[in-house]
Amino acid sequence: MNWRDRWLDRQLDGWSELGLISAAQAGAIREQRARESAAARVAPFTILASLGGVSIGVGIILLVAYNWENIHRGWKLAGFGLLLAGLAEASARLPRTRPTLGAATILVWMAAPLAGIGLWGQVYQLSGDPLMPLLVWLALTAPVAWLSGNATAAFVHAAGVVVAVFTGSHVPGSPLSLEARGWWGEPPGEFRTTFAPALAGIMALWTYGAVVLTRRLGGASRWLFLVAFLFWLWSLSLWHTPFQCQAMGYQATLAAGLIALYWGALGPARLAGGRSDGFGTFLIALLLYTMTFFWRSHAPAFDFREELYVPLGFLLAMTASGVLLVAAAGARSGREARVAGWLLRGLVLLPVCLGGLILFWGLTGTVAVIANLALLALGILLMVEGVRRNLPGRINDGTALLGLVIATRFLDLFGTMLRSGFAFIVAGVAFIGLAWVLNRGRQSLVVRARGFDVGRNPDGSPRDAGVAP
Amino acid sequence: MKWVRWTLLAQLLFFGGWAAREEWNRQGPVIVLETAPVDPRDLLSGQYLQLSYRISRLDGVRVTGDLPRNAGAAVAVRLVPAPDRPDGRTVWRAAEIACPGPAIPVRQDPAQGVWVTGRFTARRFGGGLGWVEYGIERYYFNEARVKEFASRRSGAFLVECTVGRDGRLAIRRLVE
């Protein structure tokens, strides 16, 4: 009996004693579990035989690898062709009889052309642009991603698009490269003639990846793709591209714009309903927290060179898109949801406004103060949302955020142990008061939901009188 | 499952066509180039030597047309034999760069020099007029020969290359 079965056994005994389930039900659950365990158990000889098979396979591969240079290139290429044919045939037959093995074979078939490109490069001593092998691989495996019905294959294909975009845009000399190529201060003609076609090609790749995801995948895959896309946009400002600008004000505003884009693209329904998203909230909190440290930053670090009109246009396009997407989220019906929705939208757009204050007016001190207050507001909002929707994790997030801000600022502002000590005591009292208020709110919510007083049974007797609610 | 057969056919045609093209290109004249090797590792293709060539650096070559403004632009370089090495070997040096390059004849006369194609990478590296890559900057070898290559002195290699019928250079072998 493994640890899971022992745990289940103990639980069943406990539940039987409490009267939650009958002895017959406990017995039926044990029998079902025993059947499942027997079905899942692998016979020892099967493991041994598999180990033997793997060892022989690895041995053959190593022997071939050692003598690789002595094998004529014709044999190598023909061997690869046979392997490709075998994988394709297995991908056609296996999914019907053995679905798991079939799915794995499809993935190996998908990887095979990339290995083939490497083999051809090795055999004919070819080197060059790393983007082209990726594009060729995407083209050769597109039918597998689209027609096999295998979700993992579609995901790998979309991931390949992301890798191709990053490789193409950040490797100098590649046809889709957005890296500036050693010439700075070129006239705008340089951007239009050189970078604009590359940008168009890259956007076509992103669009293709988005179509693959929309048609073939969803959920976490789309989320990952969106995050990759936004990170790529941000990378353009950090790498050596025409969009590069590392001024702090620029970076803060761009990050704020991209966060707004994230929220707007993720789901207008969330914004309209005032429902926070874990990762999105983390991004806002991280940016606001960073902004709180701008108080002591020197102005030159925030300088933005106005002559860089390409980065400025990029910044405006990104932030405007984000703001429009967030603003376009329609309000939900119901006063409470509407208020929460507007509050959330305000919170998402606040970093954009703060970024603008830094970028155009250099008001770092003002921004730091507002960011502190916004972080406190965000913490309280998370706690209120946690109470309202009965999400303990949200309450913990809010509490952690409040604790972080207060601890950082107290150490930052008060300096000495005596003053920090007083400040911590005051904050502690405020925390306890907040916890009391929130707990009262949670209790009244439970009462409204159940229709009776939490501390009493429906007949009005105290809860500990032994009557079940 | 017709799509599986069609996909396999497309993949086999691609790889077969690629091999046929490379085999066709190997029929051109053979030249020898001077190098300076280093040894990184490529995840895709295993062990290789990173090579740079004297013909990559455009020092003292004639320029026909305008040098490209952008990295990655296709150029043609005319290589001529230079039998001035102390060991008596004939190596090939860059004599002229053209952008755009001339139409490269299928059969070139080595006595007149050969035109090869490359990509102009940058003006900033190493001074001179710029830098050209020819797609022969890596020499792949078996893992069993790692020790053999590690013991060789950097810069001591010459590389024997085929000038493809389309002007592309391809490595045949390393020579001492």
XYZ file of C-alpha atoms in Angstrom:
645
model
C 0.000 0.000 0.000
C 1.498 3.349 -1.002
C 1.235 6.602 0.940
C -1.815 7.757 -1.016
C -3.726 4.591 -0.182
C -2.718 4.799 3.459
C -3.898 8.424 3.550
C -7.198 7.482 1.905
C -7.618 4.601 4.340
C -7.196 6.912 7.321
C -9.548 9.501 5.849
C -12.228 6.898 5.129
C -12.010 5.657 8.720
C -12.345 9.211 10.015
C -15.258 10.069 7.706
C -17.032 6.836 8.676
C -16.664 7.677 12.374
C -18.046 11.188 11.766
C -20.985 9.671 9.933
C -20.213 11.515 6.685
C -20.192 8.232 4.765
C -21.463 4.773 5.614
C -19.229 1.718 6.116
C -20.568 0.295 2.831
C -19.604 3.472 0.949
C -16.123 3.410 2.508
C -15.741 -0.216 1.417
C -16.871 0.626 -2.125
C -14.337 3.477 -2.340
C -11.548 1.134 -1.119
C -12.455 -1.469 -3.741
C -12.515 1.137 -6.507
C -9.136 2.481 -5.424
C -7.695 -1.071 -5.348
C -8.950 -1.672 -8.907
C -7.404 1.609 -10.140
C -4.080 0.828 -8.441
C -3.945 -2.631 -10.010
C -4.675 -1.189 -13.441
C -2.002 1.487 -13.085
C 0.673 -0.894 -11.766
C 3.401 -1.768 -14.257
C 4.715 -5.318 -14.170
C 8.396 -5.474 -13.060
C 9.445 -7.393 -16.184
C 7.957 -4.633 -18.355
C 10.202 -2.046 -16.659
C 13.217 -4.333 -17.034
C 12.493 -4.995 -20.700
C 11.991 -1.249 -21.355
C 15.312 -0.495 -19.655
C 16.982 -3.089 -21.862
C 15.426 -1.604 -24.996
C 16.511 1.909 -24.075
C 20.069 0.720 -23.318
C 20.388 -1.027 -26.673
C 18.998 2.041 -28.462
C 21.420 4.411 -26.710
C 24.298 2.020 -27.405
C 23.545 1.898 -31.123
C 23.220 5.691 -31.290
C 26.596 6.142 -29.556
C 28.321 3.612 -31.837
C 26.937 5.342 -34.922
C 27.879 8.755 -33.504
C 31.476 7.662 -32.864
C 31.876 6.472 -36.452
C 29.839 9.339 -37.884
C 32.619 10.825 -39.994
C 33.404 7.442 -41.560
C 29.860 7.048 -42.844
C 29.363 8.354 -46.376
C 27.093 11.378 -46.576
C 24.762 9.496 -48.943
C 24.026 6.922 -46.228
C 23.448 9.653 -43.666
C 20.979 11.494 -45.878
C 19.211 8.314 -46.983
C 19.006 7.148 -43.356
C 17.375 10.402 -42.408
C 14.878 10.043 -45.261
C 13.944 6.559 -44.043
C 13.587 7.817 -40.487
C 11.315 10.621 -41.697
C 9.179 8.164 -43.676
C 8.966 5.798 -40.708
C 7.893 8.571 -38.374
C 5.255 9.808 -40.816
C 3.870 6.304 -41.294
C 3.798 5.703 -37.545
C 2.076 9.082 -37.051
C -0.613 7.964 -39.493
C -1.204 4.522 -37.949
C -0.464 4.720 -34.217
C -2.985 7.383 -33.060
C -5.840 5.005 -33.984
C -4.499 2.011 -32.045
C -2.287 3.538 -29.349
C -3.208 7.192 -28.754
C -0.434 8.037 -26.254
C 2.338 6.483 -28.348
C 0.790 8.043 -31.464
C 0.831 11.521 -29.922
C 4.481 11.085 -28.902
C 5.375 9.908 -32.434
C 3.733 12.972 -33.976
C 5.892 15.194 -31.772
C 9.054 13.309 -32.783
C 8.048 13.634 -36.438
C 7.581 17.327 -35.851
C 11.102 17.682 -34.458
C 12.699 15.525 -37.186
C 12.896 18.206 -39.953
C 14.785 20.512 -37.601
C 17.264 17.709 -36.931
C 17.422 17.153 -40.702
C 18.307 20.800 -41.309
C 21.091 20.453 -38.729
C 22.280 17.271 -40.453
C 22.343 18.920 -43.885
C 24.259 21.869 -42.425
C 26.781 19.478 -40.903
C 27.189 17.264 -43.967
C 27.670 20.165 -46.405
C 29.484 22.460 -43.941
C 26.873 25.224 -44.189
C 26.532 28.112 -41.800
C 24.655 31.366 -41.878
C 21.479 33.063 -40.792
C 19.870 31.148 -37.870
C 16.373 32.395 -38.810
C 16.094 30.524 -42.098
C 16.234 26.991 -40.576
C 13.441 27.970 -38.190
C 11.247 29.371 -40.973
C 11.837 26.282 -43.126
C 11.029 24.038 -40.171
C 7.806 25.977 -39.513
C 6.804 25.565 -43.160
C 7.623 21.839 -43.244
C 5.739 21.078 -40.049
C 2.754 23.382 -40.550
C 0.537 20.532 -41.861
C 1.343 18.467 -38.751
C 0.339 21.335 -36.479
C -2.854 22.093 -38.418
C -4.100 18.668 -39.467
C -2.924 16.150 -36.867
C -5.386 17.364 -34.224
C -2.576 17.100 -31.673
C -2.748 20.091 -29.302
C 0.875 19.709 -28.186
C 2.045 19.775 -31.807
C 0.099 23.011 -32.358
C 1.629 24.452 -29.191
C 5.156 23.480 -30.296
C 4.463 25.094 -33.676
C 3.293 28.331 -32.042
C 6.322 28.228 -29.733
C 8.469 27.845 -32.860
C 6.900 31.035 -34.234
C 7.861 32.866 -31.040
C 11.446 31.553 -31.207
C 11.647 32.558 -34.891
C 10.427 36.068 -34.083
C 12.965 36.564 -31.299
C 15.776 35.060 -33.401
C 14.834 36.995 -36.515
C 14.389 40.352 -34.871
C 17.437 40.263 -32.621
C 20.135 38.631 -34.759
C 21.968 41.283 -36.811
C 22.140 40.520 -40.507
C 18.999 38.371 -40.545
C 16.376 39.391 -43.166
C 13.922 40.184 -40.338
C 16.494 41.795 -38.076
C 15.452 44.885 -36.178
C 18.861 45.308 -34.642
C 20.489 48.557 -35.668
C 23.426 47.592 -37.818
C 26.203 49.828 -36.630
C 24.887 53.023 -38.177
C 23.408 55.484 -35.719
C 21.815 58.799 -36.470
C 20.622 57.645 -39.882
C 17.798 59.639 -41.509
C 14.223 58.265 -41.366
C 14.715 56.738 -44.801
C 16.843 54.110 -43.053
C 13.897 53.070 -40.906
C 11.393 53.040 -43.752
C 13.548 51.138 -46.200
C 15.347 48.742 -43.877
C 13.427 48.171 -40.703
C 9.841 48.617 -41.857
C 9.924 45.547 -44.183
C 11.508 43.480 -41.399
C 8.855 44.730 -38.981
C 6.112 43.809 -41.454
C 7.567 40.289 -41.783
C 7.737 39.878 -38.039
C 4.177 41.103 -37.560
C 3.079 38.567 -40.186
C 4.774 35.846 -38.126
C 3.050 37.028 -34.933
C -0.284 37.068 -36.740
C 0.278 33.533 -38.010
C 1.131 32.352 -34.478
C -2.006 34.045 -33.127
C -4.125 32.335 -35.808
C -2.641 28.929 -34.881
C -3.476 29.537 -31.247
C -6.950 30.863 -31.948
C -7.859 27.920 -34.164
C -6.044 25.124 -32.382
C -5.395 26.140 -28.786
C -6.676 28.264 -25.958
C -6.354 29.030 -22.258
C -2.823 28.916 -20.911
C -1.275 28.725 -24.408
C -2.874 32.011 -25.467
C -1.792 33.596 -22.218
C 1.820 32.472 -22.773
C 1.727 33.765 -26.356
C 0.406 37.146 -25.209
C 3.112 37.416 -22.553
C 5.780 36.477 -25.129
C 4.424 39.097 -27.547
C 4.475 41.844 -24.911
C 7.953 40.842 -23.778
C 9.117 41.026 -27.398
C 7.630 44.540 -27.705
C 9.451 45.549 -24.555
C 12.690 43.950 -25.778
C 12.642 46.333 -28.745
C 13.225 49.223 -26.358
C 16.067 47.449 -24.561
C 17.962 45.856 -27.464
C 19.940 47.738 -30.114
C 16.910 48.484 -32.337
C 15.517 51.736 -33.763
C 13.029 51.694 -30.849
C 15.732 51.601 -28.221
C 15.491 54.088 -25.385
C 16.727 53.273 -21.934
C 15.708 56.498 -20.151
C 13.917 55.549 -16.939
C 10.873 57.677 -17.702
C 10.528 56.056 -21.091
C 10.900 52.554 -19.682
C 8.364 53.208 -16.914
C 5.790 54.594 -19.344
C 6.331 51.798 -21.842
C 6.004 49.149 -19.122
C 2.766 50.833 -17.978
C 1.440 50.893 -21.552
C 2.280 47.230 -22.088
C 0.622 46.278 -18.799
C -2.519 48.110 -19.966
C -2.219 46.218 -23.266
C -1.976 42.960 -21.317
C -5.140 43.728 -19.354
C -7.016 44.938 -22.394
C -6.049 41.908 -24.488
C -6.524 39.406 -21.706
C -10.203 39.940 -21.298
C -12.467 42.945 -21.341
C -14.930 40.893 -19.258
C -12.489 40.846 -16.374
C -12.009 44.599 -16.513
C -15.706 45.310 -16.853
C -16.542 43.038 -13.946
C -13.711 44.357 -11.770
C -12.136 40.927 -11.428
C -8.401 41.058 -10.882
C -5.949 38.766 -12.659
C -3.097 37.330 -10.598
C -0.229 37.943 -13.028
C -1.615 41.289 -14.226
C -2.001 42.502 -10.657
C 1.526 41.364 -9.895
C 2.797 43.408 -12.868
C 0.956 46.549 -11.728
C 2.182 46.099 -8.156
C 5.760 45.544 -9.362
C 5.721 48.669 -11.526
C 4.129 50.834 -8.833
C 6.580 49.481 -6.272
C 9.472 50.371 -8.588
C 8.017 53.846 -9.013
C 8.005 54.362 -5.238
C 11.802 54.347 -5.370
C 11.881 57.200 -7.902
C 11.721 59.611 -4.975
C 15.478 59.675 -4.640
C 16.338 59.250 -8.293
C 18.359 61.896 -10.026
C 16.680 63.713 -12.864
C 19.334 62.881 -15.546
C 18.430 59.187 -15.293
C 14.951 60.101 -16.502
C 16.027 62.260 -19.411
C 14.278 61.441 -22.614
C 15.943 62.511 -25.827
C 13.192 64.170 -27.778
C 15.000 63.745 -31.079
C 14.369 59.985 -30.904
C 11.068 60.218 -32.711
C 10.887 56.529 -33.648
C 10.982 55.357 -29.994
C 8.547 58.130 -29.069
C 6.128 57.034 -31.794
C 6.486 53.431 -30.637
C 5.837 54.454 -27.038
C 2.748 56.474 -27.971
C 1.387 53.644 -30.145
C 1.822 51.047 -27.401
C 0.368 53.141 -24.590
C -2.495 54.438 -26.744
C -3.395 50.875 -27.777
C -3.330 49.740 -24.171
C -5.405 52.682 -22.933
C -7.971 52.257 -25.714
C -8.325 48.526 -25.079
C -8.811 49.093 -21.367
C -11.241 51.956 -21.891
C -13.231 49.983 -24.457
C -14.129 47.266 -21.961
C -17.880 47.649 -21.533
C -19.257 48.040 -18.023
C -21.137 45.152 -16.440
C -24.680 45.575 -15.291
C -25.170 46.019 -11.559
C -23.874 48.919 -9.520
C -21.323 46.924 -7.537
C -19.721 45.309 -10.593
C -19.702 48.667 -12.392
C -17.899 50.427 -9.545
C -15.380 47.579 -9.205
C -14.837 47.642 -12.967
C -14.113 51.382 -13.041
C -11.837 51.093 -10.013
C -9.852 48.331 -11.710
C -9.614 50.259 -14.957
C -8.368 53.286 -13.025
C -5.763 51.157 -11.341
C -4.573 49.680 -14.641
C -4.310 53.118 -16.256
C -2.757 54.900 -13.272
C 0.823 53.747 -14.064
C 0.412 55.186 -17.590
C -0.484 58.568 -16.110
C 2.415 58.362 -13.654
C 4.764 57.422 -16.496
C 3.591 60.500 -18.400
C 4.312 62.719 -15.377
C 7.877 61.432 -15.294
C 8.415 61.405 -19.033
C 7.231 64.892 -19.865
C 7.536 66.832 -16.595
C 10.128 64.881 -14.575
C 7.894 64.851 -11.475
C 9.620 61.869 -9.891
C 8.856 62.883 -6.292
C 5.131 63.350 -6.953
C 4.995 60.053 -8.795
C 6.692 58.230 -5.919
C 4.125 59.576 -3.410
C 1.158 58.671 -5.650
C 2.654 55.210 -6.325
C 2.860 54.576 -2.574
C -0.770 55.554 -2.089
C -1.821 53.511 -5.124
C -0.059 50.447 -3.751
C -1.886 50.822 -0.453
C -5.162 51.214 -2.358
C -4.348 48.126 -4.442
C -3.683 46.100 -1.302
C -7.005 47.155 0.224
C -8.846 46.510 -3.051
C -7.417 42.992 -3.228
C -8.517 42.316 0.330
C -12.004 43.679 -0.327
C -12.268 41.601 -3.501
C -11.088 38.545 -1.579
C -13.806 39.068 1.017
C -16.502 39.873 -1.543
C -15.762 36.819 -3.700
C -14.637 34.553 -0.860
C -11.058 34.193 -2.163
C -8.650 33.783 0.785
C -5.642 33.924 -1.578
C -6.610 37.458 -2.684
C -6.867 38.564 0.951
C -3.377 37.172 1.566
C -2.038 38.972 -1.536
C -3.480 42.261 -0.324
C -2.077 41.762 3.160
C 1.372 40.911 1.785
C 1.314 44.014 -0.433
C 0.340 46.310 2.430
C 3.022 44.765 4.611
C 5.663 45.194 1.921
C 4.843 48.848 1.249
C 4.633 49.808 4.881
C 7.811 47.975 5.875
C 9.771 49.445 2.931
C 8.601 52.995 3.454
C 9.020 52.948 7.220
C 12.601 51.805 6.946
C 13.054 54.291 4.121
C 11.419 57.335 5.708
C 11.791 57.059 9.451
C 15.345 55.765 9.566
C 15.948 55.478 13.325
C 14.753 52.484 15.313
C 12.722 54.633 17.749
C 10.673 56.397 15.081
C 10.328 53.204 13.010
C 9.167 51.397 16.154
C 6.372 53.920 16.752
C 5.411 53.813 13.115
C 5.225 50.018 13.118
C 2.981 50.070 16.236
C 0.603 52.560 14.578
C 0.566 50.478 11.401
C -0.050 47.317 13.424
C -3.089 48.895 15.083
C -4.348 49.974 11.637
C -3.882 46.428 10.332
C -5.857 44.923 13.215
C -8.633 47.482 12.655
C -8.710 46.653 8.940
C -8.826 42.928 9.667
C -11.765 43.487 12.044
C -13.684 45.551 9.465
C -13.045 42.988 6.715
C -14.051 40.099 8.944
C -17.323 41.857 9.806
C -17.912 42.342 6.085
C -17.221 38.656 5.405
C -19.600 37.592 8.167
C -22.401 39.809 6.909
C -21.832 38.377 3.407
C -22.160 34.834 4.763
C -25.307 35.822 6.654
C -26.806 37.335 3.508
C -25.912 34.233 1.530
C -27.265 31.745 4.062
C -30.082 33.826 5.462
C -29.199 33.373 9.155
C -26.776 34.596 11.819
C -23.355 32.927 11.631
C -23.070 32.436 15.376
C -26.537 30.892 15.716
C -28.511 28.039 14.344
C -31.596 28.719 12.193
C -33.852 28.333 15.242
C -31.936 31.091 17.062
C -30.137 28.771 19.503
C -26.347 29.127 19.903
C -24.259 27.228 17.320
C -22.626 24.999 19.956
C -26.058 23.692 21.114
C -25.600 20.690 18.811
C -28.143 21.466 16.095
C -26.781 21.240 12.594
C -27.204 24.414 10.500
C -4.676 10.249 -43.586
C -3.747 11.560 -47.012
C -2.265 14.698 -45.523
C 0.474 12.628 -43.843
C 1.650 11.290 -47.218
C 1.542 14.731 -48.833
C 3.442 16.273 -45.925
C 6.058 13.516 -46.024
C 6.390 13.944 -49.783
C 6.916 17.702 -49.373
C 9.543 17.119 -46.678
C 11.399 14.494 -48.713
C 11.313 16.688 -51.824
C 12.699 19.604 -49.855
C 15.577 17.647 -48.345
C 16.249 15.810 -51.606
C 16.289 19.044 -53.574
C 18.567 20.667 -51.060
C 21.030 17.754 -51.221
C 20.930 17.830 -55.044
C 21.693 21.546 -55.085
C 24.633 21.163 -52.701
C 26.002 18.231 -54.742
C 25.719 20.308 -57.934
C 27.546 23.190 -56.260
C 30.429 20.923 -55.275
C 31.423 20.564 -58.944
C 33.004 24.064 -59.153
C 36.698 25.046 -58.901
C 38.617 24.455 -55.664
C 40.489 27.254 -53.904
C 42.444 27.537 -50.635
C 41.795 30.234 -47.998
C 43.645 31.380 -44.877
C 41.812 31.187 -41.531
C 41.873 31.860 -37.789
C 39.863 29.210 -35.888
C 38.148 29.288 -32.483
C 35.956 26.646 -30.886
C 32.430 27.331 -29.649
C 29.610 24.757 -29.713
C 26.429 24.826 -31.739
C 23.418 23.154 -30.133
C 21.903 22.319 -33.510
C 24.840 20.644 -35.202
C 27.306 19.569 -32.539
C 31.001 20.431 -32.531
C 32.391 22.944 -34.944
C 35.243 25.361 -35.368
C 34.385 29.007 -35.757
C 36.486 30.272 -38.630
C 37.331 33.711 -39.861
C 39.119 34.414 -43.120
C 41.500 36.970 -44.448
C 39.144 37.443 -47.379
C 36.393 38.456 -44.917
C 38.145 41.661 -43.962
C 38.051 44.086 -46.849
C 41.430 45.735 -46.680
C 42.858 47.279 -49.821
C 40.276 45.880 -52.208
C 38.782 47.698 -55.155
C 35.172 48.803 -54.724
C 32.816 48.632 -57.685
C 29.534 50.449 -57.081
C 28.695 51.661 -53.557
C 29.373 49.801 -50.346
C 26.050 48.720 -48.829
C 24.538 50.855 -46.094
C 22.874 47.891 -44.408
C 24.293 44.789 -42.848
C 23.092 41.621 -44.516
C 23.209 43.062 -48.028
C 24.333 40.621 -50.710
C 27.706 41.415 -52.282
C 30.071 39.717 -54.691
C 33.801 39.501 -54.034
C 36.401 38.654 -56.662
C 39.121 36.353 -55.359
C 42.489 36.069 -57.057
C 45.327 33.582 -56.448
C 48.235 34.953 -54.445
C 51.201 32.560 -54.557
C 53.271 34.546 -52.061
C 53.302 32.257 -49.037
C 56.679 31.106 -47.700
C 55.575 27.465 -47.982
C 54.892 27.925 -51.685
C 51.169 27.248 -51.422
C 48.757 29.352 -53.400
C 46.041 30.940 -51.296
C 43.299 33.229 -52.581
C 42.859 36.857 -51.591
C 40.025 39.336 -52.042
C 40.769 41.777 -54.849
C 37.463 43.493 -55.542
C 34.027 43.915 -53.982
C 30.963 44.719 -56.044
C 27.535 45.762 -54.907
C 25.396 44.859 -56.693
C 27.531 41.963 -57.850
C 27.892 40.944 -61.490
C 26.058 37.948 -62.922
C 28.215 34.978 -61.969
C 28.908 32.584 -64.860
C 28.206 28.910 -64.215
C 31.734 28.022 -65.288
C 34.392 30.489 -64.044
C 37.977 30.581 -65.214
C 40.172 30.467 -62.079
C 43.028 32.088 -63.972
C 40.958 35.289 -64.233
C 39.952 35.159 -60.561
C 36.629 33.865 -59.268
C 33.561 35.778 -58.126
C 32.011 34.513 -54.888
C 28.883 35.699 -53.096
C 28.677 36.831 -49.490
C 26.840 39.084 -47.096
C 28.159 42.432 -45.997
C 27.916 42.357 -42.196
C 29.324 45.614 -40.851
C 31.677 48.478 -41.296
C 32.492 48.638 -37.595
C 34.432 45.389 -37.068
C 38.168 45.425 -37.516
C 38.456 48.623 -39.492
C 39.061 48.632 -43.215
C 36.167 48.888 -45.630
C 34.097 46.355 -43.763
C 33.464 42.702 -43.213
C 31.910 40.020 -45.387
C 30.589 36.592 -44.377
C 30.549 33.782 -46.912
C 28.572 31.062 -45.105
C 31.752 29.042 -44.461
C 32.416 30.393 -41.001
C 31.846 27.030 -39.329
C 33.620 23.737 -39.802
C 31.688 20.837 -38.275
C 33.543 17.789 -37.019
C 32.869 14.642 -35.060
C 33.026 14.655 -31.282
C 35.667 11.916 -31.528
C 38.050 14.485 -33.030
C 37.710 17.107 -30.299
C 41.201 16.412 -28.914
C 42.722 16.519 -32.371
C 41.265 19.963 -33.051
C 41.965 21.287 -29.564
C 45.695 20.622 -30.009
C 45.992 22.622 -33.246
C 47.400 26.100 -33.118
C 44.943 28.884 -33.817
C 45.466 30.405 -37.240
C 47.485 27.490 -38.606
C 44.674 26.167 -40.812
C 44.069 26.649 -44.450
C 40.640 25.765 -45.772
C 40.010 24.124 -49.105
C 36.755 25.388 -50.562
C 34.636 24.721 -53.596
C 33.361 27.732 -55.504
C 29.772 26.748 -56.244
C 28.255 27.325 -59.642
C 26.049 29.968 -58.035
C 29.109 31.631 -56.474
C 28.615 30.241 -52.977
C 31.684 28.962 -51.175
C 31.533 25.536 -49.494
C 34.174 23.957 -47.286
C 35.720 20.724 -48.572
C 38.374 20.113 -45.906
C 40.923 21.681 -43.629
C 44.569 21.570 -44.721
C 47.692 22.238 -42.688
